[in-house]
PDB file of C-alpha atoms in Angstrom:
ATOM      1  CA  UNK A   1     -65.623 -17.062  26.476  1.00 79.00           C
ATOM      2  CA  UNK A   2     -62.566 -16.981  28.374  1.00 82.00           C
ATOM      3  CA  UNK A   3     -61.470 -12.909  29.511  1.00 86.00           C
ATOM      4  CA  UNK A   4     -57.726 -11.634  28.693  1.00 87.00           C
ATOM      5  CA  UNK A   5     -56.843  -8.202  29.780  1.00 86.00           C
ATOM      6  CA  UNK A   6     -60.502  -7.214  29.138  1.00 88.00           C
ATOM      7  CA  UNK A   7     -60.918  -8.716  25.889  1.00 88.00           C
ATOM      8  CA  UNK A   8     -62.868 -11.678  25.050  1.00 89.00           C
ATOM      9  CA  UNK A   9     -61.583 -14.422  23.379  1.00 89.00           C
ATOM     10  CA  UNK A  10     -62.641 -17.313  21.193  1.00 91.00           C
ATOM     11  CA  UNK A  11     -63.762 -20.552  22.602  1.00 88.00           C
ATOM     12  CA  UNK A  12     -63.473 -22.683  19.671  1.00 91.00           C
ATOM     13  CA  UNK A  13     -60.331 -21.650  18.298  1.00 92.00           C
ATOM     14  CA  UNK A  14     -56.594 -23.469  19.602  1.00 92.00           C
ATOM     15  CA  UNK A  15     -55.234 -20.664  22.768  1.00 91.00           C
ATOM     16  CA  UNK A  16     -52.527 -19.801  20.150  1.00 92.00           C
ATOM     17  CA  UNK A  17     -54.453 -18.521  17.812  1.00 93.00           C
ATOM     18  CA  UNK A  18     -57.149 -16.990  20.491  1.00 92.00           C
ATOM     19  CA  UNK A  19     -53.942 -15.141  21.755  1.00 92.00           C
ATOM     20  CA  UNK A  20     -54.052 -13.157  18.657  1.00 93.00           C
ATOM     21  CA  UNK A  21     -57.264 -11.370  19.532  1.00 93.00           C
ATOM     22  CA  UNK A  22     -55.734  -8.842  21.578  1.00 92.00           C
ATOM     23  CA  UNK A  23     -54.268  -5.670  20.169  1.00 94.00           C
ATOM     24  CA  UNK A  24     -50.666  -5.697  19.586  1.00 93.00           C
ATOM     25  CA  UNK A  25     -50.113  -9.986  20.099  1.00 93.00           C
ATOM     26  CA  UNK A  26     -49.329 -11.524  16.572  1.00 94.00           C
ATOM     27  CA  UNK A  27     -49.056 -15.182  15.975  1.00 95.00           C
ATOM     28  CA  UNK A  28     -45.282 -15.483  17.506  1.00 95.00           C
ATOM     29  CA  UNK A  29     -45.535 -13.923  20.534  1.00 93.00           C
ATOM     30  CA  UNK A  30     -48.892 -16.138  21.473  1.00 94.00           C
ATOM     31  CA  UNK A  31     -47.055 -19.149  20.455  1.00 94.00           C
ATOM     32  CA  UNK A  32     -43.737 -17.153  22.720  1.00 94.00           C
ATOM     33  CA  UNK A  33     -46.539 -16.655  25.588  1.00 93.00           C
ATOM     34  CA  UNK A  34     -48.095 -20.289  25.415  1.00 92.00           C
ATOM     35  CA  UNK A  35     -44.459 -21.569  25.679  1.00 94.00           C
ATOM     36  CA  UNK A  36     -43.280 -19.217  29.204  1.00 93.00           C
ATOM     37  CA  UNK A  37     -46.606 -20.156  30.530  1.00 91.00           C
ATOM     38  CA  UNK A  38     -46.673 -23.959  30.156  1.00 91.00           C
ATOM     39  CA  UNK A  39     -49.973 -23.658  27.974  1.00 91.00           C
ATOM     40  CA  UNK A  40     -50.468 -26.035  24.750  1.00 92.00           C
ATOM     41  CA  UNK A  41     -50.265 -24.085  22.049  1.00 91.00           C
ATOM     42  CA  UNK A  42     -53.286 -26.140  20.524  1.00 91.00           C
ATOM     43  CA  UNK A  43     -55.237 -26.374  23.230  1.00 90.00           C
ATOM     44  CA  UNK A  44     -58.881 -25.013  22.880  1.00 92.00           C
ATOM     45  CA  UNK A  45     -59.327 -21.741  24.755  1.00 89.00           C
ATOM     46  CA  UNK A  46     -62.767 -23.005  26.426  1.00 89.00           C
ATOM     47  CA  UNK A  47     -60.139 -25.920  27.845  1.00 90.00           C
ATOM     48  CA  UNK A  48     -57.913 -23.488  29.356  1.00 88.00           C
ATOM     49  CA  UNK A  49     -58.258 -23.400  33.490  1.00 90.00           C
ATOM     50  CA  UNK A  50     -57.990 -20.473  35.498  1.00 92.00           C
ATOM     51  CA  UNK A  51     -54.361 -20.961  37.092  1.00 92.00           C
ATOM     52  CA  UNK A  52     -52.679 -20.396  33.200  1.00 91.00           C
ATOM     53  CA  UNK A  53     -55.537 -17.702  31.930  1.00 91.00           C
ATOM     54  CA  UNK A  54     -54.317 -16.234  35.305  1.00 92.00           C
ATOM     55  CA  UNK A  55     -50.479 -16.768  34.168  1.00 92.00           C
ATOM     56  CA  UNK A  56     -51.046 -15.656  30.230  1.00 92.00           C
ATOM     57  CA  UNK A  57     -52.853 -12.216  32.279  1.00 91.00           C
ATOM     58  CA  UNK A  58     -49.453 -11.753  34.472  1.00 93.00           C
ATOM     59  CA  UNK A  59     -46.732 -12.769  31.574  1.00 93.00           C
ATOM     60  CA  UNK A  60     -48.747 -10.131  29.237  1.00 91.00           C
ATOM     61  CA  UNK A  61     -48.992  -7.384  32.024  1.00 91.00           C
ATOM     62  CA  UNK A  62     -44.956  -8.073  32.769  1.00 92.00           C
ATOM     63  CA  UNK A  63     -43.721  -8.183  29.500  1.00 92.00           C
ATOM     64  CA  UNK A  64     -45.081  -7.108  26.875  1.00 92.00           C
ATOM     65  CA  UNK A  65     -47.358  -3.767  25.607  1.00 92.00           C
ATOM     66  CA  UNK A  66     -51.196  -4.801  24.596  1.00 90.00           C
ATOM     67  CA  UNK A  67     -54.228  -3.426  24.106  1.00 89.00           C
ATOM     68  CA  UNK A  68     -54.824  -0.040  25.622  1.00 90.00           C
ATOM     69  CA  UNK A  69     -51.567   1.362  26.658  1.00 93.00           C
ATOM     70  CA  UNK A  70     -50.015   0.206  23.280  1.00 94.00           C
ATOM     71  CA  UNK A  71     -52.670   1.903  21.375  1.00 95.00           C
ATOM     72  CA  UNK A  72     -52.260   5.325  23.661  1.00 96.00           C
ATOM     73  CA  UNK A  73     -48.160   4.646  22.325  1.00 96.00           C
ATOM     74  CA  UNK A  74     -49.270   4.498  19.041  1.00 96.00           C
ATOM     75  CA  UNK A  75     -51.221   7.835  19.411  1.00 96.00           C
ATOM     76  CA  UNK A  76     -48.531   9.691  20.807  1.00 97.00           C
ATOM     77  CA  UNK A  77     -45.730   8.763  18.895  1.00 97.00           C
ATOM     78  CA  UNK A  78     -48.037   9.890  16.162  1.00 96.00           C
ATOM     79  CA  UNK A  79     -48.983  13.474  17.686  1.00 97.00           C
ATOM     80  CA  UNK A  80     -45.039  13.829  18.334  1.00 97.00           C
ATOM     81  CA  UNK A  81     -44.471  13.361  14.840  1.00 96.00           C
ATOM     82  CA  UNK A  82     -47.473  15.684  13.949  1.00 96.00           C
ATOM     83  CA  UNK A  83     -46.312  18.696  16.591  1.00 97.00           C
ATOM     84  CA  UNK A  84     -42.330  18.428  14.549  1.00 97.00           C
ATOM     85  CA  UNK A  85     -43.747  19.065  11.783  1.00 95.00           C
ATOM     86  CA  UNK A  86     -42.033  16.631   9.945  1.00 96.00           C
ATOM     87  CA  UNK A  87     -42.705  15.264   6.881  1.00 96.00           C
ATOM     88  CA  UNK A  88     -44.375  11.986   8.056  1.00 96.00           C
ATOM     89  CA  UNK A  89     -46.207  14.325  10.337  1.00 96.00           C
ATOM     90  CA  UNK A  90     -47.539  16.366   8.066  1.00 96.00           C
ATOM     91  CA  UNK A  91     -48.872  13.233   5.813  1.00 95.00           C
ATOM     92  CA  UNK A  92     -50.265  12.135   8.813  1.00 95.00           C
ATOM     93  CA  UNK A  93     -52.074  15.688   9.194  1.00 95.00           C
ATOM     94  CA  UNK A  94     -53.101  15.800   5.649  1.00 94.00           C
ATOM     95  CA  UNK A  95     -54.669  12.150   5.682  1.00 92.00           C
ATOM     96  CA  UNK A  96     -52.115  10.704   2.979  1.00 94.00           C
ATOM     97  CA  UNK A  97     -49.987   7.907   2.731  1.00 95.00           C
ATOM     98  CA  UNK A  98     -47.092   7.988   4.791  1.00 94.00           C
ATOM     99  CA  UNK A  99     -44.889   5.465   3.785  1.00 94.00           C
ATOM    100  CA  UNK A 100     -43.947   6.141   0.174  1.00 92.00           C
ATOM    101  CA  UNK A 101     -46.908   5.096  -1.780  1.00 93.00           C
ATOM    102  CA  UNK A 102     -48.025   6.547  -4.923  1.00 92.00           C
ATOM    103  CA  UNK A 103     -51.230   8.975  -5.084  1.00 92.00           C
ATOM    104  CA  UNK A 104     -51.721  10.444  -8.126  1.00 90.00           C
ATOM    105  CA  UNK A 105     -53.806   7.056  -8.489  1.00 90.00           C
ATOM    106  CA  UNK A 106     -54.574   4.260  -5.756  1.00 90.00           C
ATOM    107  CA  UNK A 107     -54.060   5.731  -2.326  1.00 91.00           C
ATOM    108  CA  UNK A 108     -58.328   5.567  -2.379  1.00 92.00           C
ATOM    109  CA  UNK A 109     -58.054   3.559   0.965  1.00 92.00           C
ATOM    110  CA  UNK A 110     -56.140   6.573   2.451  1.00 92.00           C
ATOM    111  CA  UNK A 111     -57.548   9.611   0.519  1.00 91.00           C
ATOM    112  CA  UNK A 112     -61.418   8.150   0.772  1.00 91.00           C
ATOM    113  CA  UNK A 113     -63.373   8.158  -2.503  1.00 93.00           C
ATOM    114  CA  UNK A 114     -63.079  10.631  -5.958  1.00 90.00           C
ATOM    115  CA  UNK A 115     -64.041  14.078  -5.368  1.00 88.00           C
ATOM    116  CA  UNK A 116     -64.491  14.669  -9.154  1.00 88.00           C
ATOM    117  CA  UNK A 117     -62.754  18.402 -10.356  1.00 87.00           C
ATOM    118  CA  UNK A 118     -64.087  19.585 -13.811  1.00 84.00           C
ATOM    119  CA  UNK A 119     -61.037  19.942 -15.762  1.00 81.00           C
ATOM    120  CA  UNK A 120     -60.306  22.351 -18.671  1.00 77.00           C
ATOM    121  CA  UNK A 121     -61.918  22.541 -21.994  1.00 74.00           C
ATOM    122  CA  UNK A 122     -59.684  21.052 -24.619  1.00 71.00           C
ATOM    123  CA  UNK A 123     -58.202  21.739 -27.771  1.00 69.00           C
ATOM    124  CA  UNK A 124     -61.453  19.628 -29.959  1.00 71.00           C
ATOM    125  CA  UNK A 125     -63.941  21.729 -27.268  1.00 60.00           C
ATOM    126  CA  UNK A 126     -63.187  25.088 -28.593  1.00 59.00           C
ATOM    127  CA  UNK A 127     -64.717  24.900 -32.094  1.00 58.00           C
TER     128      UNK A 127
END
């Protein structure tokens, strides 16, 4: 398995789509990398030599944000928002959705599964 900024990637799969592996490199800017490094797109990633694993390593180091330092971004621009105290902050805080959904239902993904409440006795339970 060929080794990209410390991440493997897969052998049988075309160097485009291997590209994708790494955090923060979506299918247009591995098929933007393959280009500025002279790599075939659809080229196996076991085929790939040295000299352009060597120039993918350098163009992604140059140019773009990946893996670890993108992920420390991600954390940060997070714990700014969270130290504001504004309101995306605070849904961040509170472990809700942040970006408009609904949760009086769905949001489960988000809010983790039903903690039933008991709810009041009604009207029919009185008698």
């Amino acid at each position: 398995m060929p080794r990209l900024l410390g991440v493997d990637i897969p052998n049988e799969k075309p160097a485009a789509v291997s590209l994708t592996y790494l955090y923060g490199v979506g299918r247009a800017t591995a098929l933007e990398l393959c280009h500025r490094a002279g790599v075939a797109p659809e080229l196996k990633a076991r085929d790939l030599t040295e000299d352009e694993l060597a120039r993918l390593a350098q163009l992604l180091e140059q140019n773009y944000t990946v893996e670890g330092p993108l992920k420390r971004q991600v954390l940060q621009n997070i714990s700014r928002l969270k130290d504001i105290k504004c309101y995306r902050g605070m849904r961040h805080r509170r472990n809700l959705p942040v970006r408009g959904q609904r949760t009086r239902t769905n949001a489960r993904t988000r809010k983790g599964p039903k903690k039933t409440v008991a709810g009041k006795k009604g009207v029919k339970d009185l008698r």
